[in-house]
Amino acid sequence: NAELTNESKFPTYLPVRNHIIELIIKRKHEELYHAGIAHTLCELRQNFWITTERSTVKRVINGCFTCRRWRTNPYKLPPMLALPIWAQLLQR
């Protein structure tokens, strides 16, 4: 059997909607170099037991400015306008 620490055997209970929870999640998310929801959640579960953990982690990670900046799509180019009739006649 694997040797587990007391923190893993008896995780710390953290209640819902607490500012400290958000700070812990942000710190772990940044320590993991802005990992996704599943990886951050897996690492948090080793030491903490958070009620409604997936939705809390998702909310905090979706608010991460660095991740939001990397997730954005580049701006789209404007649609090309139709050629005027005189330009179409020159091509023929």
Coordinates of N, CA and C in Angstrom, one line a residue:
N1 N 0.8 -1.2 0.0 CA 0.0 0.0 0.0 C 0.9 1.3 0.0
A2 N 0.3 2.3 -0.5 CA 1.1 3.6 -0.6 C 1.1 4.3 0.7
E3 N 2.2 4.9 1.0 CA 2.3 5.7 2.2 C 1.7 7.1 1.9
L4 N 0.7 7.4 2.7 CA 0.0 8.7 2.5 C 0.2 9.6 3.7
T5 N 0.3 10.9 3.4 CA 0.5 11.8 4.5 C -0.8 12.0 5.2
N6 N -0.8 12.6 6.4 CA -2.0 12.9 7.1 C -2.9 13.9 6.4
E7 N -2.2 14.8 5.7 CA -3.0 15.8 4.9 C -3.8 15.1 3.8
S8 N -3.3 14.0 3.2 CA -4.0 13.2 2.2 C -5.1 12.4 2.8
K9 N -4.8 11.8 4.0 CA -5.8 10.9 4.7 C -6.9 11.8 5.2
F10 N -6.6 12.9 5.8 CA -7.6 13.7 6.4 C -7.6 15.2 5.9
P11 N -8.2 15.4 4.7 CA -8.1 16.7 4.1 C -8.8 17.8 4.9
T12 N -8.3 19.0 4.7 CA -8.9 20.1 5.4 C -10.2 20.5 4.7
Y13 N -11.3 20.6 5.5 CA -12.6 21.0 4.9 C -12.7 22.5 4.8
L14 N -13.1 22.9 3.6 CA -13.2 24.3 3.3 C -14.7 24.6 2.8
P15 N -15.4 25.5 3.5 CA -16.8 25.8 3.1 C -17.0 26.5 1.8
V16 N -18.2 26.6 1.4 CA -18.5 27.2 0.1 C -18.4 28.7 0.2
R17 N -18.0 29.4 -1.0 CA -18.0 30.8 -1.1 C -17.2 31.5 -0.1
N18 N -16.0 31.2 0.1 CA -15.1 31.8 1.0 C -13.9 32.4 0.2
H19 N -13.5 33.6 0.6 CA -12.4 34.3 -0.2 C -11.1 33.5 0.0
I20 N -10.9 32.8 1.1 CA -9.7 32.1 1.3 C -9.6 30.9 0.3
I21 N -10.8 30.3 0.0 CA -10.8 29.2 -1.0 C -10.3 29.7 -2.3
E22 N -10.8 30.9 -2.7 CA -10.4 31.4 -4.0 C -8.9 31.7 -4.1
L23 N -8.3 32.2 -3.0 CA -6.9 32.5 -2.9 C -6.1 31.2 -3.0
I24 N -6.6 30.1 -2.3 CA -5.9 28.8 -2.4 C -5.9 28.3 -3.8
I25 N -7.1 28.4 -4.4 CA -7.2 27.8 -5.8 C -6.3 28.6 -6.8
K26 N -6.3 30.0 -6.7 CA -5.5 30.8 -7.5 C -4.0 30.4 -7.4
R27 N -3.6 30.3 -6.1 CA -2.2 30.0 -5.9 C -1.8 28.6 -6.5
K28 N -2.6 27.6 -6.3 CA -2.4 26.3 -6.8 C -2.4 26.3 -8.3
H29 N -3.3 27.0 -8.9 CA -3.4 27.2 -10.4 C -2.2 27.8 -10.9
E30 N -1.6 28.8 -10.3 CA -0.4 29.5 -10.7 C 0.8 28.6 -10.5
E31 N 0.8 27.8 -9.4 CA 2.0 26.9 -9.2 C 2.0 25.9 -10.2
L32 N 0.9 25.5 -10.8 CA 0.8 24.5 -11.8 C 0.9 25.1 -13.2
Y33 N 1.4 26.3 -13.3 CA 1.6 27.0 -14.5 C 0.3 27.1 -15.3
H34 N -0.7 27.5 -14.7 CA -2.0 27.8 -15.3 C -2.6 26.5 -15.9
A35 N -2.6 25.4 -15.2 CA -3.1 24.2 -15.6 C -4.7 24.3 -15.7
G36 N -5.3 23.3 -16.3 CA -6.7 23.3 -16.5 C -7.5 23.0 -15.3
I37 N -8.8 22.9 -15.4 CA -9.7 22.6 -14.3 C -9.4 21.2 -13.7
A38 N -9.3 20.2 -14.5 CA -9.1 18.8 -14.0 C -7.8 18.7 -13.2
H39 N -6.7 19.2 -13.8 CA -5.4 19.0 -13.1 C -5.4 19.9 -11.8
T40 N -5.9 21.1 -11.8 CA -5.9 21.9 -10.6 C -6.7 21.2 -9.5
L41 N -7.9 20.7 -9.9 CA -8.8 20.0 -9.0 C -8.1 18.8 -8.4
C42 N -7.4 18.0 -9.2 CA -6.7 16.8 -8.7 C -5.7 17.2 -7.7
E43 N -4.9 18.2 -7.9 CA -3.9 18.7 -7.0 C -4.5 19.2 -5.7
L44 N -5.6 19.9 -5.8 CA -6.3 20.5 -4.6 C -6.9 19.4 -3.7
R45 N -7.4 18.3 -4.3 CA -8.0 17.2 -3.6 C -7.0 16.5 -2.7
Q46 N -5.7 16.6 -3.0 CA -4.8 15.9 -2.1 C -4.7 16.5 -0.7
N47 N -5.0 17.8 -0.6 CA -4.9 18.5 0.7 C -6.2 19.1 1.2
F48 N -7.2 19.3 0.3 CA -8.4 20.0 0.7 C -9.6 19.3 0.3
W49 N -10.7 19.5 1.0 CA -12.0 19.0 0.6 C -12.9 20.2 0.5
I50 N -13.3 20.6 -0.7 CA -14.1 21.8 -0.9 C -15.4 21.3 -1.4
T51 N -16.5 21.8 -0.8 CA -17.8 21.5 -1.3 C -18.0 22.3 -2.6
T52 N -18.8 21.7 -3.5 CA -19.0 22.2 -4.8 C -17.6 22.6 -5.5
E53 N -16.7 21.7 -5.4 CA -15.3 22.0 -5.8 C -15.2 22.3 -7.3
R54 N -15.8 21.5 -8.1 CA -15.6 21.6 -9.6 C -16.1 23.0 -10.0
S55 N -17.3 23.4 -9.6 CA -17.8 24.7 -10.0 C -17.0 25.9 -9.4
T56 N -16.5 25.7 -8.2 CA -15.7 26.7 -7.6 C -14.4 26.9 -8.4
V57 N -13.7 25.8 -8.7 CA -12.4 25.8 -9.4 C -12.7 26.4 -10.8
K58 N -13.7 26.0 -11.4 CA -14.0 26.5 -12.8 C -14.3 28.0 -12.8
R59 N -15.0 28.5 -11.8 CA -15.2 29.9 -11.7 C -14.0 30.7 -11.5
V60 N -13.1 30.2 -10.6 CA -11.8 30.9 -10.4 C -10.9 30.9 -11.6
I61 N -10.8 29.7 -12.2 CA -9.9 29.6 -13.4 C -10.5 30.4 -14.6
N62 N -11.8 30.5 -14.7 CA -12.3 31.3 -15.8 C -12.1 32.8 -15.6
G63 N -11.9 33.2 -14.3 CA -11.6 34.6 -14.0 C -10.1 34.9 -14.1
C64 N -9.2 33.9 -14.3 CA -7.8 34.1 -14.4 C -7.5 35.0 -15.6
F65 N -6.8 36.1 -15.4 CA -6.6 37.0 -16.5 C -5.6 36.4 -17.5
T66 N -4.5 35.8 -17.0 CA -3.6 35.2 -17.9 C -4.2 34.1 -18.8
C67 N -5.0 33.2 -18.2 CA -5.7 32.2 -19.0 C -6.7 32.8 -20.0
R68 N -7.4 33.8 -19.6 CA -8.3 34.4 -20.5 C -7.6 35.1 -21.7
R69 N -6.4 35.6 -21.4 CA -5.7 36.3 -22.5 C -5.2 35.2 -23.5
W70 N -4.8 34.0 -23.1 CA -4.3 33.0 -24.0 C -5.5 32.2 -24.7
R71 N -6.7 32.3 -24.1 CA -7.8 31.6 -24.7 C -8.5 32.4 -25.8
T72 N -8.3 33.6 -25.8 CA -9.0 34.5 -26.7 C -8.6 34.2 -28.2
N73 N -9.5 34.4 -29.1 CA -9.3 34.2 -30.5 C -8.8 35.5 -31.1
P74 N -8.0 35.5 -32.1 CA -7.6 36.7 -32.7 C -8.8 37.4 -33.4
Y75 N -8.7 38.7 -33.6 CA -9.8 39.4 -34.2 C -10.0 38.9 -35.6
K76 N -11.2 38.9 -36.0 CA -11.5 38.5 -37.4 C -11.4 39.7 -38.4
L77 N -10.9 39.4 -39.6 CA -10.8 40.4 -40.6 C -12.2 40.8 -41.1
P78 N -12.4 42.0 -41.5 CA -13.8 42.4 -41.9 C -14.1 41.6 -43.2
P79 N -15.4 41.4 -43.5 CA -15.7 40.7 -44.8 C -15.3 41.5 -46.0
M80 N -14.8 40.8 -47.0 CA -14.4 41.5 -48.2 C -15.6 42.1 -49.0
L81 N -15.5 43.3 -49.4 CA -16.6 43.9 -50.1 C -16.7 43.4 -51.6
A82 N -17.8 43.4 -52.1 CA -18.0 43.0 -53.5 C -17.3 44.0 -54.4
L83 N -16.7 43.5 -55.5 CA -16.0 44.3 -56.5 C -17.1 45.2 -57.2
P84 N -16.7 46.4 -57.6 CA -17.6 47.2 -58.4 C -17.7 46.6 -59.8
I85 N -18.8 47.0 -60.5 CA -19.0 46.4 -61.8 C -17.9 46.7 -62.8
W86 N -17.3 47.9 -62.8 CA -16.3 48.2 -63.7 C -15.0 47.4 -63.4
A87 N -14.8 47.0 -62.2 CA -13.6 46.1 -61.9 C -13.9 44.7 -62.4
Q88 N -15.1 44.3 -62.4 CA -15.5 42.9 -62.8 C -15.3 42.9 -64.4
L89 N -15.7 44.0 -65.0 CA -15.6 44.0 -66.5 C -14.2 44.0 -67.0
L90 N -13.3 44.6 -66.2 CA -11.8 44.6 -66.6 C -11.2 43.2 -66.5
Q91 N -11.7 42.4 -65.7 CA -11.1 41.0 -65.5 C -11.5 40.1 -66.7
R92 N -12.5 40.4 -67.4 CA -12.9 39.5 -68.5 C -12.2 39.7 -69.7

